[in-house]
Short mmCIF file of C-alpha atoms in Angstrom, two decimals:
data_model
loop_
_atom_site.label_atom_id
_atom_site.label_comp_id
_atom_site.label_asym_id
_atom_site.label_seq_id
_atom_site.Cartn_x
_atom_site.Cartn_y
_atom_site.Cartn_z
CA UNK A 1 9.34 -26.43 46.04
CA UNK A 2 9.40 -23.67 48.58
CA UNK A 3 6.21 -22.26 49.97
CA UNK A 4 5.27 -18.83 48.76
CA UNK A 5 4.32 -16.31 51.45
CA UNK A 6 0.68 -15.27 51.50
CA UNK A 7 -0.40 -11.96 50.05
CA UNK A 8 -0.55 -10.39 53.51
CA UNK A 9 2.95 -11.59 54.34
CA UNK A 10 4.25 -10.35 51.01
CA UNK A 11 2.70 -6.94 51.66
CA UNK A 12 4.46 -6.77 55.01
CA UNK A 13 7.77 -7.87 53.49
CA UNK A 14 7.54 -5.34 50.66
CA UNK A 15 6.59 -2.45 52.90
CA UNK A 16 9.47 -3.29 55.22
CA UNK A 17 11.98 -3.52 52.37
CA UNK A 18 10.87 -0.64 50.14
CA UNK A 19 10.37 2.47 52.20
CA UNK A 20 7.27 4.44 51.30
CA UNK A 21 5.71 1.71 49.17
CA UNK A 22 1.95 1.46 49.49
CA UNK A 23 0.69 -2.04 48.82
CA UNK A 24 -2.99 -2.94 48.95
CA UNK A 25 -4.14 -6.54 49.02
CA UNK A 26 -7.01 -7.12 46.61
CA UNK A 27 -8.79 -10.22 47.88
CA UNK A 28 -10.04 -12.84 45.46
CA UNK A 29 -13.23 -14.33 46.82
CA UNK A 30 -13.23 -17.39 44.58
CA UNK A 31 -12.00 -20.83 45.63
CA UNK A 32 -8.58 -20.23 44.09
CA UNK A 33 -8.07 -17.45 46.67
CA UNK A 34 -5.46 -15.92 44.40
CA UNK A 35 -5.16 -12.57 46.14
CA UNK A 36 -3.30 -9.85 44.31
CA UNK A 37 -1.18 -6.87 45.29
CA UNK A 38 -2.05 -3.38 44.10
CA UNK A 39 1.09 -1.26 43.83
CA UNK A 40 1.49 2.50 43.84
CA UNK A 41 3.06 4.04 40.74
CA UNK A 42 5.99 5.68 42.45
CA UNK A 43 7.45 2.55 44.00
CA UNK A 44 6.20 -0.07 41.53
CA UNK A 45 9.57 -0.63 39.91
CA UNK A 46 11.42 -0.81 43.24
CA UNK A 47 8.86 -3.35 44.49
CA UNK A 48 9.24 -5.36 41.27
CA UNK A 49 13.01 -5.41 41.66
CA UNK A 50 12.61 -6.52 45.27
CA UNK A 51 10.31 -9.38 44.24
CA UNK A 52 12.69 -10.43 41.50
CA UNK A 53 15.93 -10.29 43.46
CA UNK A 54 14.94 -11.32 47.00
CA UNK A 55 16.73 -14.65 47.63
CA UNK A 56 13.59 -16.33 49.05
CA UNK A 57 11.21 -15.06 46.41
CA UNK A 58 13.25 -14.89 43.17
CA UNK A 59 10.19 -14.17 41.01
CA UNK A 60 12.31 -14.14 37.88
CA UNK A 61 9.63 -14.80 35.28
CA UNK A 62 6.67 -12.60 34.34
CA UNK A 63 4.43 -14.85 32.33
CA UNK A 64 1.44 -12.61 31.69
CA UNK A 65 0.54 -8.97 31.37
CA UNK A 66 -3.17 -8.43 31.05
CA UNK A 67 -5.20 -5.30 30.51
CA UNK A 68 -8.52 -4.87 32.28
CA UNK A 69 -11.06 -2.15 31.61
CA UNK A 70 -13.20 -1.12 34.57
CA UNK A 71 -16.02 1.13 33.45
CA UNK A 72 -17.41 4.02 35.46
CA UNK A 73 -19.98 2.47 37.77
CA UNK A 74 -22.82 3.75 39.85
CA UNK A 75 -22.95 2.51 43.41
CA UNK A 76 -26.47 2.22 44.78
CA UNK A 77 -26.86 1.92 48.52
CA UNK A 78 -29.83 2.16 50.81
CA UNK A 79 -29.40 4.39 53.83
CA UNK A 80 -31.76 5.31 56.61
CA UNK A 81 -32.46 9.00 56.98
CA UNK A 82 -34.54 10.82 59.58
CA UNK A 83 -37.10 12.99 57.91
CA UNK A 84 -40.28 14.91 58.67
CA UNK A 85 -43.11 12.99 57.09
CA UNK A 86 -46.75 14.04 56.91
CA UNK A 87 -48.95 11.40 58.45
CA UNK A 88 -52.48 10.51 57.34
CA UNK A 89 -53.92 13.10 59.72
CA UNK A 90 -51.78 15.89 58.27
CA UNK A 91 -49.46 16.25 61.26
CA UNK A 92 -45.79 16.02 60.49
CA UNK A 93 -43.78 13.55 62.50
CA UNK A 94 -40.16 12.60 62.43
CA UNK A 95 -39.68 9.16 60.95
CA UNK A 96 -36.88 6.99 59.71
CA UNK A 97 -37.12 6.63 55.94
CA UNK A 98 -35.05 4.50 53.63
CA UNK A 99 -33.45 6.39 50.80
CA UNK A 100 -31.35 5.16 47.94
CA UNK A 101 -28.19 7.08 47.40
CA UNK A 102 -26.30 6.81 44.15
CA UNK A 103 -22.61 7.59 43.96
CA UNK A 104 -20.53 7.54 40.82
CA UNK A 105 -17.39 5.45 41.07
CA UNK A 106 -14.93 6.50 38.37
CA UNK A 107 -13.55 3.72 36.22
CA UNK A 108 -9.92 2.96 35.53
CA UNK A 109 -7.68 0.77 33.43
CA UNK A 110 -5.65 -1.92 35.07
CA UNK A 111 -2.54 -3.87 34.12
CA UNK A 112 -2.24 -7.26 35.82
CA UNK A 113 1.10 -9.08 36.04
CA UNK A 114 1.49 -12.76 36.87
CA UNK A 115 4.89 -13.61 38.31
CA UNK A 116 6.46 -17.02 38.70
CA UNK A 117 9.84 -18.22 39.90
CA UNK A 118 11.78 -20.56 37.66
CA UNK A 119 14.46 -20.98 40.30
CA UNK A 120 12.20 -21.66 43.29
CA UNK A 121 9.42 -23.23 41.23
CA UNK A 122 6.67 -21.26 42.89
CA UNK A 123 4.04 -18.76 41.89
CA UNK A 124 2.00 -17.02 40.83
CA UNK A 125 2.22 -13.67 42.55
CA UNK A 126 -0.27 -11.29 41.00
CA UNK A 127 0.53 -7.57 40.78
CA UNK A 128 -1.88 -4.87 39.69
CA UNK A 129 -1.25 -1.33 38.50
CA UNK A 130 -4.17 1.05 38.05
CA UNK A 131 -4.47 4.23 36.02
CA UNK A 132 -6.11 7.29 37.51
CA UNK A 133 -9.00 7.21 35.06
CA UNK A 134 -9.99 5.89 31.64
CA UNK A 135 -9.68 9.05 29.58
CA UNK A 136 -6.71 11.36 30.01
CA UNK A 137 -4.66 9.99 32.87
CA UNK A 138 -3.95 6.50 31.60
CA UNK A 139 -0.32 6.11 32.60
CA UNK A 140 1.29 3.41 34.70
CA UNK A 141 5.00 2.66 35.14
CA UNK A 142 6.37 -0.01 32.83
CA UNK A 143 7.86 -3.14 34.34
CA UNK A 144 9.70 -4.07 31.13
CA UNK A 145 13.03 -2.87 32.57
CA UNK A 146 12.56 -5.48 35.31
CA UNK A 147 11.14 -8.38 33.28
CA UNK A 148 12.02 -8.30 29.59
CA UNK A 149 9.14 -10.67 28.81
CA UNK A 150 6.69 -7.84 29.52
CA UNK A 151 7.74 -5.90 26.44
CA UNK A 152 5.35 -7.26 23.82
CA UNK A 153 2.53 -7.82 26.28
CA UNK A 154 2.68 -4.26 27.54
CA UNK A 155 2.64 -3.13 23.91
CA UNK A 156 -0.47 -5.24 23.41
CA UNK A 157 -2.16 -3.70 26.46
CA UNK A 158 -1.23 -0.28 25.09
CA UNK A 159 -2.59 -1.20 21.66
CA UNK A 160 -5.91 -2.66 22.74
CA UNK A 161 -6.66 -0.80 25.99
CA UNK A 162 -4.71 2.44 25.68
CA UNK A 163 -2.68 2.01 28.87
CA UNK A 164 0.49 4.10 28.49
CA UNK A 165 3.50 2.42 30.11
CA UNK A 166 6.05 4.99 31.27
CA UNK A 167 9.60 3.79 30.75
CA UNK A 168 8.75 1.19 28.11
CA UNK A 169 11.63 1.09 25.59
CA UNK A 170 9.51 0.79 22.43
CA UNK A 171 5.85 1.61 23.03
CA UNK A 172 4.14 1.23 19.65
CA UNK A 173 0.97 -0.51 18.53
CA UNK A 174 1.64 -4.18 18.00
CA UNK A 175 -1.51 -5.71 16.46
CA UNK A 176 -3.40 -2.80 14.95
CA UNK A 177 -1.78 -0.48 12.43
CA UNK A 178 -0.16 2.90 13.08
CA UNK A 179 -2.81 5.58 12.71
CA UNK A 180 -5.59 3.47 14.21
CA UNK A 181 -7.26 5.60 16.84
CA UNK A 182 -9.53 3.33 18.87
CA UNK A 183 -8.80 0.88 21.65
CA UNK A 184 -10.82 -2.15 20.56
CA UNK A 185 -10.77 -4.16 23.79
CA UNK A 186 -12.27 -1.37 25.88
CA UNK A 187 -15.80 -2.15 26.94
CA UNK A 188 -17.27 0.99 25.37
CA UNK A 189 -15.62 0.38 21.98
CA UNK A 190 -18.05 0.57 19.07
CA UNK A 191 -16.82 -1.14 15.88
CA UNK A 192 -17.29 0.70 12.57
CA UNK A 193 -20.70 0.15 10.97
CA UNK A 194 -19.66 -1.98 7.99
CA UNK A 195 -22.05 -4.88 8.43
CA UNK A 196 -24.63 -5.48 5.71
CA UNK A 197 -26.42 -8.00 7.88
CA UNK A 198 -27.32 -5.39 10.49
CA UNK A 199 -30.92 -5.11 9.29
CA UNK A 200 -31.56 -8.84 9.50
CA UNK A 201 -30.47 -8.92 13.12
CA UNK A 202 -32.91 -8.42 15.96
CA UNK B 1 -27.55 -26.78 -35.34
CA UNK B 2 -25.26 -27.09 -32.31
CA UNK B 3 -26.36 -30.67 -31.78
CA UNK B 4 -25.69 -31.44 -35.44
CA UNK B 5 -22.18 -30.06 -35.13
CA UNK B 6 -21.55 -32.17 -32.05
CA UNK B 7 -22.82 -35.28 -33.82
CA UNK B 8 -20.66 -34.50 -36.82
CA UNK B 9 -17.59 -34.05 -34.65
CA UNK B 10 -18.29 -37.34 -32.91
CA UNK B 11 -18.77 -39.12 -36.21
CA UNK B 12 -15.55 -37.64 -37.58
CA UNK B 13 -13.56 -38.61 -34.49
CA UNK B 14 -14.77 -42.19 -34.88
CA UNK B 15 -13.18 -42.11 -38.31
CA UNK B 16 -9.93 -40.78 -37.03
CA UNK B 17 -10.42 -37.12 -37.83
CA UNK B 18 -10.04 -34.68 -34.95
CA UNK B 19 -11.81 -31.35 -35.21
CA UNK B 20 -12.00 -28.56 -32.72
CA UNK B 21 -12.76 -24.86 -32.44
CA UNK B 22 -10.51 -22.11 -31.20
CA UNK B 23 -12.96 -21.55 -28.34
CA UNK B 24 -12.80 -25.17 -27.23
CA UNK B 25 -9.02 -25.18 -27.45
CA UNK B 26 -8.82 -21.95 -25.47
CA UNK B 27 -11.15 -23.19 -22.74
CA UNK B 28 -9.46 -26.59 -22.62
CA UNK B 29 -6.13 -24.89 -22.02
CA UNK B 30 -7.49 -22.52 -19.39
CA UNK B 31 -9.48 -25.19 -17.62
CA UNK B 32 -6.77 -27.79 -17.27
CA UNK B 33 -3.85 -25.71 -16.12
CA UNK B 34 -5.20 -23.50 -13.36
CA UNK B 35 -2.13 -22.86 -11.27
CA UNK B 36 -2.92 -21.60 -7.78
CA UNK B 37 -0.84 -19.15 -5.81
CA UNK B 38 1.06 -20.51 -2.80
CA UNK B 39 -0.98 -18.56 -0.35
CA UNK B 40 -2.69 -19.58 2.88
CA UNK B 41 -4.16 -17.53 5.68
CA UNK B 42 -5.45 -19.84 8.40
CA UNK B 43 -6.69 -23.35 9.14
CA UNK B 44 -8.36 -23.60 5.70
CA UNK B 45 -4.85 -23.52 4.26
CA UNK B 46 -4.11 -26.82 6.02
CA UNK B 47 -7.06 -28.39 4.18
CA UNK B 48 -5.81 -26.82 0.97
CA UNK B 49 -2.38 -28.39 1.51
CA UNK B 50 -4.04 -31.75 2.20
CA UNK B 51 -5.95 -31.38 -1.07
CA UNK B 52 -2.72 -31.09 -3.03
CA UNK B 53 -1.10 -34.10 -1.38
CA UNK B 54 -1.25 -37.73 -2.49
CA UNK B 55 -4.54 -38.73 -0.89
CA UNK B 56 -6.73 -36.11 -2.59
CA UNK B 57 -4.29 -35.27 -5.39
CA UNK B 58 -5.35 -31.98 -6.91
CA UNK B 59 -2.93 -32.78 -9.76
CA UNK B 60 -5.75 -34.77 -11.36
CA UNK B 61 -7.33 -31.42 -12.18
CA UNK B 62 -4.21 -29.83 -13.60
CA UNK B 63 -3.65 -27.65 -10.56
CA UNK B 64 -0.71 -29.34 -8.90
CA UNK B 65 1.74 -26.51 -9.47
CA UNK B 66 1.40 -23.97 -6.69
CA UNK B 67 3.34 -20.95 -7.87
CA UNK B 68 5.23 -18.96 -5.30
CA UNK B 69 4.86 -15.74 -7.30
CA UNK B 70 1.59 -14.02 -8.20
CA UNK B 71 3.12 -13.27 -11.62
CA UNK B 72 2.90 -16.95 -12.52
CA UNK B 73 -0.40 -17.83 -10.84
CA UNK B 74 -3.90 -18.05 -12.32
CA UNK B 75 -5.90 -18.65 -9.18
CA UNK B 76 -5.82 -17.24 -5.68
CA UNK B 77 -7.45 -19.49 -3.09
CA UNK B 78 -8.31 -17.17 -0.20
CA UNK B 79 -8.04 -19.89 2.40
CA UNK B 80 -8.84 -18.53 5.82
CA UNK B 81 -9.61 -15.50 7.92
CA UNK B 82 -8.73 -12.24 6.20
CA UNK B 83 -7.80 -9.79 8.92
CA UNK B 84 -8.14 -6.10 8.23
CA UNK B 85 -4.39 -5.80 8.45
CA UNK B 86 -3.96 -8.52 5.80
CA UNK B 87 -6.71 -7.41 3.39
CA UNK B 88 -4.62 -4.80 1.50
CA UNK B 89 -1.95 -7.42 0.89
CA UNK B 90 -4.52 -9.90 -0.47
CA UNK B 91 -5.86 -7.29 -2.89
CA UNK B 92 -2.32 -6.34 -3.88
CA UNK B 93 -1.44 -9.99 -4.61
CA UNK B 94 -4.58 -10.31 -6.73
CA UNK B 95 -3.66 -7.13 -8.62
CA UNK B 96 -0.23 -8.54 -9.39
CA UNK B 97 -1.60 -11.68 -11.01
CA UNK B 98 -1.80 -11.67 -14.83
CA UNK B 99 -5.09 -12.26 -16.64
CA UNK B 100 -6.92 -14.58 -16.85
CA UNK B 101 -7.19 -14.88 -13.08
CA UNK B 102 -9.71 -16.44 -10.75
CA UNK B 103 -10.58 -16.30 -7.05
CA UNK B 104 -11.90 -19.06 -4.79
CA UNK B 105 -13.10 -17.88 -1.36
CA UNK B 106 -12.52 -20.91 0.83
CA UNK B 107 -14.35 -21.29 4.13
CA UNK B 108 -16.74 -19.27 6.24
CA UNK B 109 -14.15 -16.59 7.10
CA UNK B 110 -13.15 -15.77 3.54
CA UNK B 111 -16.83 -15.59 2.56
CA UNK B 112 -18.18 -13.49 5.39
CA UNK B 113 -15.80 -13.26 8.33
CA UNK B 114 -17.23 -16.49 9.75
CA UNK B 115 -17.12 -16.89 13.52
CA UNK B 116 -14.95 -13.77 13.77
CA UNK B 117 -17.43 -11.57 11.95
CA UNK B 118 -18.11 -9.36 14.97
CA UNK B 119 -14.43 -8.91 15.71
CA UNK B 120 -12.85 -5.49 15.32
CA UNK B 121 -10.00 -6.96 13.30
CA UNK B 122 -11.62 -9.23 10.71
CA UNK B 123 -12.74 -8.37 7.18
CA UNK B 124 -16.35 -9.44 6.60
CA UNK B 125 -15.67 -11.32 3.38
CA UNK B 126 -13.01 -10.89 0.68
CA UNK B 127 -15.73 -10.29 -1.92
CA UNK B 128 -15.84 -6.72 -0.66
CA UNK B 129 -12.64 -5.97 -2.56
CA UNK B 130 -12.04 -8.58 -5.30
CA UNK B 131 -14.46 -10.52 -7.55
CA UNK B 132 -14.91 -14.06 -6.26
CA UNK B 133 -15.64 -16.85 -8.75
CA UNK B 134 -16.48 -19.70 -6.36
CA UNK B 135 -17.44 -19.58 -2.69
CA UNK B 136 -16.95 -22.72 -0.55
CA UNK B 137 -18.84 -22.80 2.75
CA UNK B 138 -17.50 -24.85 5.67
CA UNK B 139 -15.30 -24.33 8.69
CA UNK B 140 -12.93 -25.50 7.37
CA UNK B 141 -14.21 -27.15 4.17
CA UNK B 142 -12.97 -30.69 3.61
CA UNK B 143 -10.57 -31.36 0.71
CA UNK B 144 -13.49 -32.83 -1.22
CA UNK B 145 -15.21 -29.46 -0.97
CA UNK B 146 -12.17 -27.71 -2.41
CA UNK B 147 -12.05 -30.25 -5.23
CA UNK B 148 -15.72 -29.59 -5.85
CA UNK B 149 -15.01 -25.87 -5.98
CA UNK B 150 -12.26 -26.58 -8.47
CA UNK B 151 -14.60 -28.60 -10.64
CA UNK B 152 -17.17 -25.82 -10.38
CA UNK B 153 -14.56 -23.34 -11.54
CA UNK B 154 -13.59 -25.60 -14.43
CA UNK B 155 -17.23 -25.96 -15.41
CA UNK B 156 -17.61 -22.20 -15.27
CA UNK B 157 -14.57 -21.73 -17.53
CA UNK B 158 -15.84 -24.35 -19.95
CA UNK B 159 -19.16 -22.59 -20.36
CA UNK B 160 -17.58 -19.28 -21.29
CA UNK B 161 -17.41 -18.29 -24.95
CA UNK B 162 -14.81 -16.25 -26.75
CA UNK B 163 -17.34 -13.71 -27.97
CA UNK B 164 -20.65 -12.39 -26.78
CA UNK B 165 -21.92 -11.55 -23.31
CA UNK B 166 -20.79 -14.85 -21.77
CA UNK B 167 -17.14 -14.22 -22.56
CA UNK B 168 -14.74 -14.33 -19.61
CA UNK B 169 -14.26 -11.24 -17.49
CA UNK B 170 -10.79 -10.49 -18.82
CA UNK B 171 -12.07 -10.27 -22.41
CA UNK B 172 -14.41 -7.41 -21.49
CA UNK B 173 -12.40 -4.33 -22.34
CA UNK B 174 -14.14 -2.19 -19.73
CA UNK B 175 -13.80 -4.66 -16.85
CA UNK B 176 -10.95 -3.68 -14.56
CA UNK B 177 -8.06 -6.05 -13.99
CA UNK B 178 -6.81 -4.30 -10.88
CA UNK B 179 -8.83 -3.15 -7.93
CA UNK B 180 -8.12 -0.33 -5.50
CA UNK B 181 -6.17 -1.43 -2.45
CA UNK B 182 -7.96 -0.42 0.79
CA UNK B 183 -6.11 1.92 3.12
CA UNK B 184 -5.67 1.73 6.86
CA UNK B 185 -8.01 4.35 8.31
CA UNK B 186 -8.48 5.77 11.77
CA UNK B 187 -11.27 3.32 12.66
CA UNK B 188 -11.04 0.57 10.02
CA UNK B 189 -10.31 -0.03 6.36
CA UNK B 190 -11.14 2.77 3.95
CA UNK B 191 -13.26 2.27 1.97
CA UNK B 192 -15.15 -0.45 3.84
CA UNK B 193 -15.99 -2.09 0.50
CA UNK B 194 -15.42 -1.55 -3.21
CA UNK B 195 -18.83 -0.67 -4.62
CA UNK B 196 -17.86 -1.84 -8.11
CA UNK B 197 -17.22 -5.36 -6.86
CA UNK B 198 -19.57 -5.76 -3.92
CA UNK B 199 -22.88 -6.29 -5.69
CA UNK B 200 -26.14 -7.80 -4.58
CA UNK B 201 -28.32 -10.01 -6.76
CA UNK B 202 -29.96 -7.00 -8.42
CA UNK B 203 -26.60 -5.76 -9.59
CA UNK B 204 -26.69 -2.73 -7.30
CA UNK B 205 -23.88 -2.06 -4.90
CA UNK B 206 -24.65 -3.16 -1.37
CA UNK B 207 -24.88 -0.21 0.95
CA UNK B 208 -23.76 -0.36 4.53
CA UNK B 209 -26.67 0.18 6.91
CA UNK B 210 -25.99 2.68 9.62
#
């Protein structure tokens, strides 16, 4: 069993091999420390081919494709601002006041790939691809041309999350029927109201 | 009167004379040759298979012949989770069975959706689309429970008369034998339930609360 390079080393290797590729290391704070690599859309397939074909890496098996839905979030932070404040005697003085500032962070959909090497018996290397938003720009490049095992799992992510994989050979719904409009695994999905027990529930 | 007739029949049979009525003969035939459809949906089907095998031996009740075609089956045991994608096929199979036909809803899922009730993909009970004769609770029910359901069905058949209000469903001219197959809609099955089948205890259709 050969040792797998760390995420930082992989990032350096990829950026040296694939010109123009932008790789971001997403740290995983848990004990597993399974850091992942966020790829840019333009070079994702070239990076995937590099990871698959590099003689030391040979990540020839993609075992999982997972969809993740990240909702729009509101970031609340406390900042110190200098402001004129009226004191008890009526005179205004400059003071440092704490203010809460709220910023909207737009959500996105994410496809996560877990790569292993059958030949070198190492892994996993975790790749992430993110869409621009959750509504109208939900495209990411498909990695099915690189790993054939992604085909059905990318279809599943398309079916349940609505991630559109560019370059997928046969992107249809796989679990739900044709003509179904919702994406049931998204966090804001509301199932149809067909439950007669609704009234009995708190 | 009825008791007298029974006593008379008993007395006659002791003397070697067998008497019967058309109704008894009809119910005896229906009751003792209920042939189920070879049809399983989930883990309940494993219990159903066990019920037919040597240890539990459903053949004792005249139901050993699982027919592989709905055209030859009398009973559909809905054994397991009915997904929304499968529901039209279940209704279609029921429609293709000849009368008289019966339905056993086996297990929590077939009754109500069970543990998957809140899922986007699971039908909340097959009784929304076809008339169920016997419900078996359990997850999954043991073979004994299925045998009990069978005996309940047999008892139900035995109590039916050829004429009058208690005659079996298929002898009511205005009772339908086929039920509309639900369609795949944009957000779920359409309609969500068949109001003619899905009744509450007052006989009124159950309405979906918004």
